[in-house]
Each structure stands twice: as C-alpha cells, then as structure tokens.
Amino acid sequence: MIDYNPKAWFTFIFRFHKGDTVRKLSPMFIGLSIYSAAVAYIEMDFFKLKADSELKNIVIVHTLLGFVISTLLVFRTNTAYDRWWEGRKHWGSLVNNSRNLAIKLSAILPLTNTASREYFRIMIPNYAFALKNHLRMNFIGGELETVTGFTADTTKHVPNQIAAHILAHIHELYRQQQISGEQLLSINHELQAFTDICGACERIRNTPIPFSYSVFIKKFIFFYVMTLPLGYVFTVGYLIIPVVVFVFYVLASLELIAEEIEDPFGFDANDLPTDTISANIRKHVAEIL
C-alpha cells in the first residue's frame, strides 16, 4: 500500500509510481494518437469533408451515452472500493481479535506455564501470516515460527490447520484444569472470529465482478473512445488527438483502479498492507504475552 500525504496536491500531479495508470496506458495513448491523427487526416484532408457533414451529428450519440458510461464507471469504482474497505475492516478485526485473545490468555494462564504462553505468542501471529499467504496463494514457510508438535501442510488450508491446533491446545489446557469452563467460553468468540474473518476474506478474493459486466464496460469504453474523432474532428481539428487521449485516460484509469482494488490482498501498489499488519500483530502479541 502506498504511504502518502493526502494534502500534497502538487506532489500528486507530478509523481509517478509503479501502479500509476499513465505507465500502464502509455501504449494505448500512442495507438490512439495515431488513430485520431489518421481519422482527422482522412476526413479533413483526404476526403475534404465539410463542417456540415452528417458525420458531425455523431456527437449527439456521445452526448447521450456520456451519462450512461459515467454512471457505470461510478458504480464500478464504488463497488471495487467497497470490497477494498470491507477487506480492510476484516483485517482490522483480525488485529483486535488477536490482541483480545492474547490479553485474555495472558490473564488466564499462570505465569508458571511459560510453555503455553510461548505457544500462543507464536501461533496467534502465525495465523495472521498464514492468512496473508493463503489469500495471496503464495505460501512463505519462513514467515511462520515453529512450535513443537505442529508442522503446516502447505497442500491444505494452512489457516484452518493453525486455528484447529490452537483450539486443540486450549481444550488440552481445559482438561488439565488450567482453564475453567467459564474462561473457555469467554475466549470462544475470538477463536471463532479467526475462521469467520478468513471466510469473509476468501469470499472477497474468490468473487470478482461478474465477467459479463466487466467485459461490457471495457467494450463500452473502447467503442465510445474510438468513435470520438469521427464527429468532433470538425469542431477541434487536429486537437482531437490530445482530446481523445485525455478522455480515454480518464475512463480507462477508473476501470484500471477498480480492477486493482477489487482484490485487496495481493501485491498491487494500492492493495492492503497485510505484511505490515501481520508484523504488528506479532509485535503486539509478544508484548502482551
């Protein structure tokens, strides 16, 4: 995730980063410039069409469809941002549940039980790192600290394995009468919340915008932009080249931004800082336990 100062207006204007849409769309800018120049030349210099040509009336279509395409893009962007923000809320809940579980276990477990305290100090943050890697479908074994009696099977659901192992350890403490029944019930919410958060994040990752809807928007943008020079060339002449490039930049950038943030758990520049969040969970749980 990009760290920035939202008040630095002029910095934004002249700043380029690896996720900037200008870099991604540069080849299309060049292609559209050549296309627009060719249309302008053919209409004005080759066929020498007059300003009252019937092709000029095509701008009426763009006027009518401009509202439609703007509404579609607003809906598309809002939907993608809702997914991004929902993912951030779930990871915020993971932070809170990890802290709450560590605080409760710190108060419940006797100071003499250093083995169990060390176990939870390792395994609670391990869940965050395992969930991060699971959502990215890129398991990094070195990020998980090792504990006696547990080895993650990377061919299966690693977060579920860790959650099950934590629950089994807690029930073993209950059988050893180091945790009472009331205390077991008090920490059950945090234990259940881990799996609930995982399922919610998987739902966001595995349910992209419907294919037909995404394809329709892309086709709509393409034909809208490609037909712009046909009518507006009589009004602005060869200035149609920067006009078409700018209109395409605005419309296509909104679609690219929506594509990037609708899956907020990856490696894109604007994705959630799950690496930092996981590291903070490990730090805070260690402080508590």
GROMACS .gro file of N, CA and C in nm, residues 8 14 16 38 57 71 79 81 162 168 170 173 188 193 204 206-207 241 253-255 266 270 281:
model
   72
    8ALA      N    1  -0.078   1.691  -0.008
    8ALA     CA    2   0.027   1.735  -0.102
    8ALA      C    3  -0.026   1.728  -0.245
   14PHE      N    4   0.271   1.558  -1.022
   14PHE     CA    5   0.397   1.530  -1.091
   14PHE      C    6   0.464   1.401  -1.043
   16PHE      N    7   0.494   0.990  -1.024
   16PHE     CA    8   0.460   0.865  -1.093
   16PHE      C    9   0.513   0.750  -1.010
   38ALA      N   10  -0.500   0.983  -3.800
   38ALA     CA   11  -0.539   0.924  -3.928
   38ALA      C   12  -0.683   0.961  -3.963
   57ASN      N   13  -2.296   1.486  -3.679
   57ASN     CA   14  -2.409   1.457  -3.590
   57ASN      C   15  -2.383   1.340  -3.496
   71THR      N   16  -2.215   0.681  -1.525
   71THR     CA   17  -2.289   0.610  -1.419
   71THR      C   18  -2.232   0.470  -1.399
   79THR      N   19  -1.821  -0.008  -0.619
   79THR     CA   20  -1.825  -0.150  -0.585
   79THR      C   21  -1.686  -0.202  -0.549
   81TYR      N   22  -1.429  -0.025  -0.442
   81TYR     CA   23  -1.383   0.036  -0.317
   81TYR      C   24  -1.451  -0.029  -0.197
  162ILE      N   25  -0.385  -2.408   1.160
  162ILE     CA   26  -0.337  -2.333   1.276
  162ILE      C   27  -0.452  -2.309   1.374
  168ALA      N   28  -0.725  -2.700   1.980
  168ALA     CA   29  -0.691  -2.825   2.046
  168ALA      C   30  -0.603  -2.799   2.169
  170ILE      N   31  -0.599  -2.528   2.354
  170ILE     CA   32  -0.682  -2.467   2.458
  170ILE      C   33  -0.767  -2.573   2.528
  173LEU      N   34  -0.560  -2.758   2.772
  173LEU     CA   35  -0.543  -2.681   2.896
  173LEU      C   36  -0.669  -2.692   2.982
  188ASN      N   37  -1.401  -1.813   2.346
  188ASN     CA   38  -1.454  -1.884   2.229
  188ASN      C   39  -1.484  -1.787   2.114
  193ALA      N   40  -1.388  -1.612   1.565
  193ALA     CA   41  -1.373  -1.497   1.476
  193ALA      C   42  -1.261  -1.517   1.376
  204ILE      N   43  -1.431  -1.233  -0.063
  204ILE     CA   44  -1.392  -1.116  -0.142
  204ILE      C   45  -1.297  -1.156  -0.254
  206ASN      N   46  -1.248  -1.457  -0.394
  206ASN     CA   47  -1.296  -1.557  -0.489
  206ASN      C   48  -1.421  -1.514  -0.566
  207THR      N   49  -1.472  -1.394  -0.540
  207THR     CA   50  -1.594  -1.350  -0.607
  207THR      C   51  -1.569  -1.216  -0.674
  241ILE      N   52  -0.659   1.485  -3.127
  241ILE     CA   53  -0.560   1.386  -3.080
  241ILE      C   54  -0.545   1.392  -2.929
  253SER      N   55  -0.862   0.477  -1.677
  253SER     CA   56  -0.798   0.479  -1.545
  253SER      C   57  -0.895   0.438  -1.436
  254LEU      N   58  -1.019   0.483  -1.446
  254LEU     CA   59  -1.119   0.443  -1.347
  254LEU      C   60  -1.139   0.292  -1.348
  255GLU      N   61  -1.142   0.233  -1.467
  255GLU     CA   62  -1.158   0.087  -1.477
  255GLU      C   63  -1.035   0.015  -1.423
  266GLY      N   64  -0.352  -0.869  -0.264
  266GLY     CA   65  -0.238  -0.909  -0.346
  266GLY      C   66  -0.116  -0.821  -0.326
  270ASN      N   67  -0.177  -0.047  -0.453
  270ASN     CA   68  -0.284   0.005  -0.367
  270ASN      C   69  -0.353  -0.104  -0.285
  281ILE      N   70   0.080  -0.749   1.445
  281ILE     CA   71   0.014  -0.848   1.531
  281ILE      C   72   0.119  -0.927   1.608
   0.00000   0.00000   0.00000
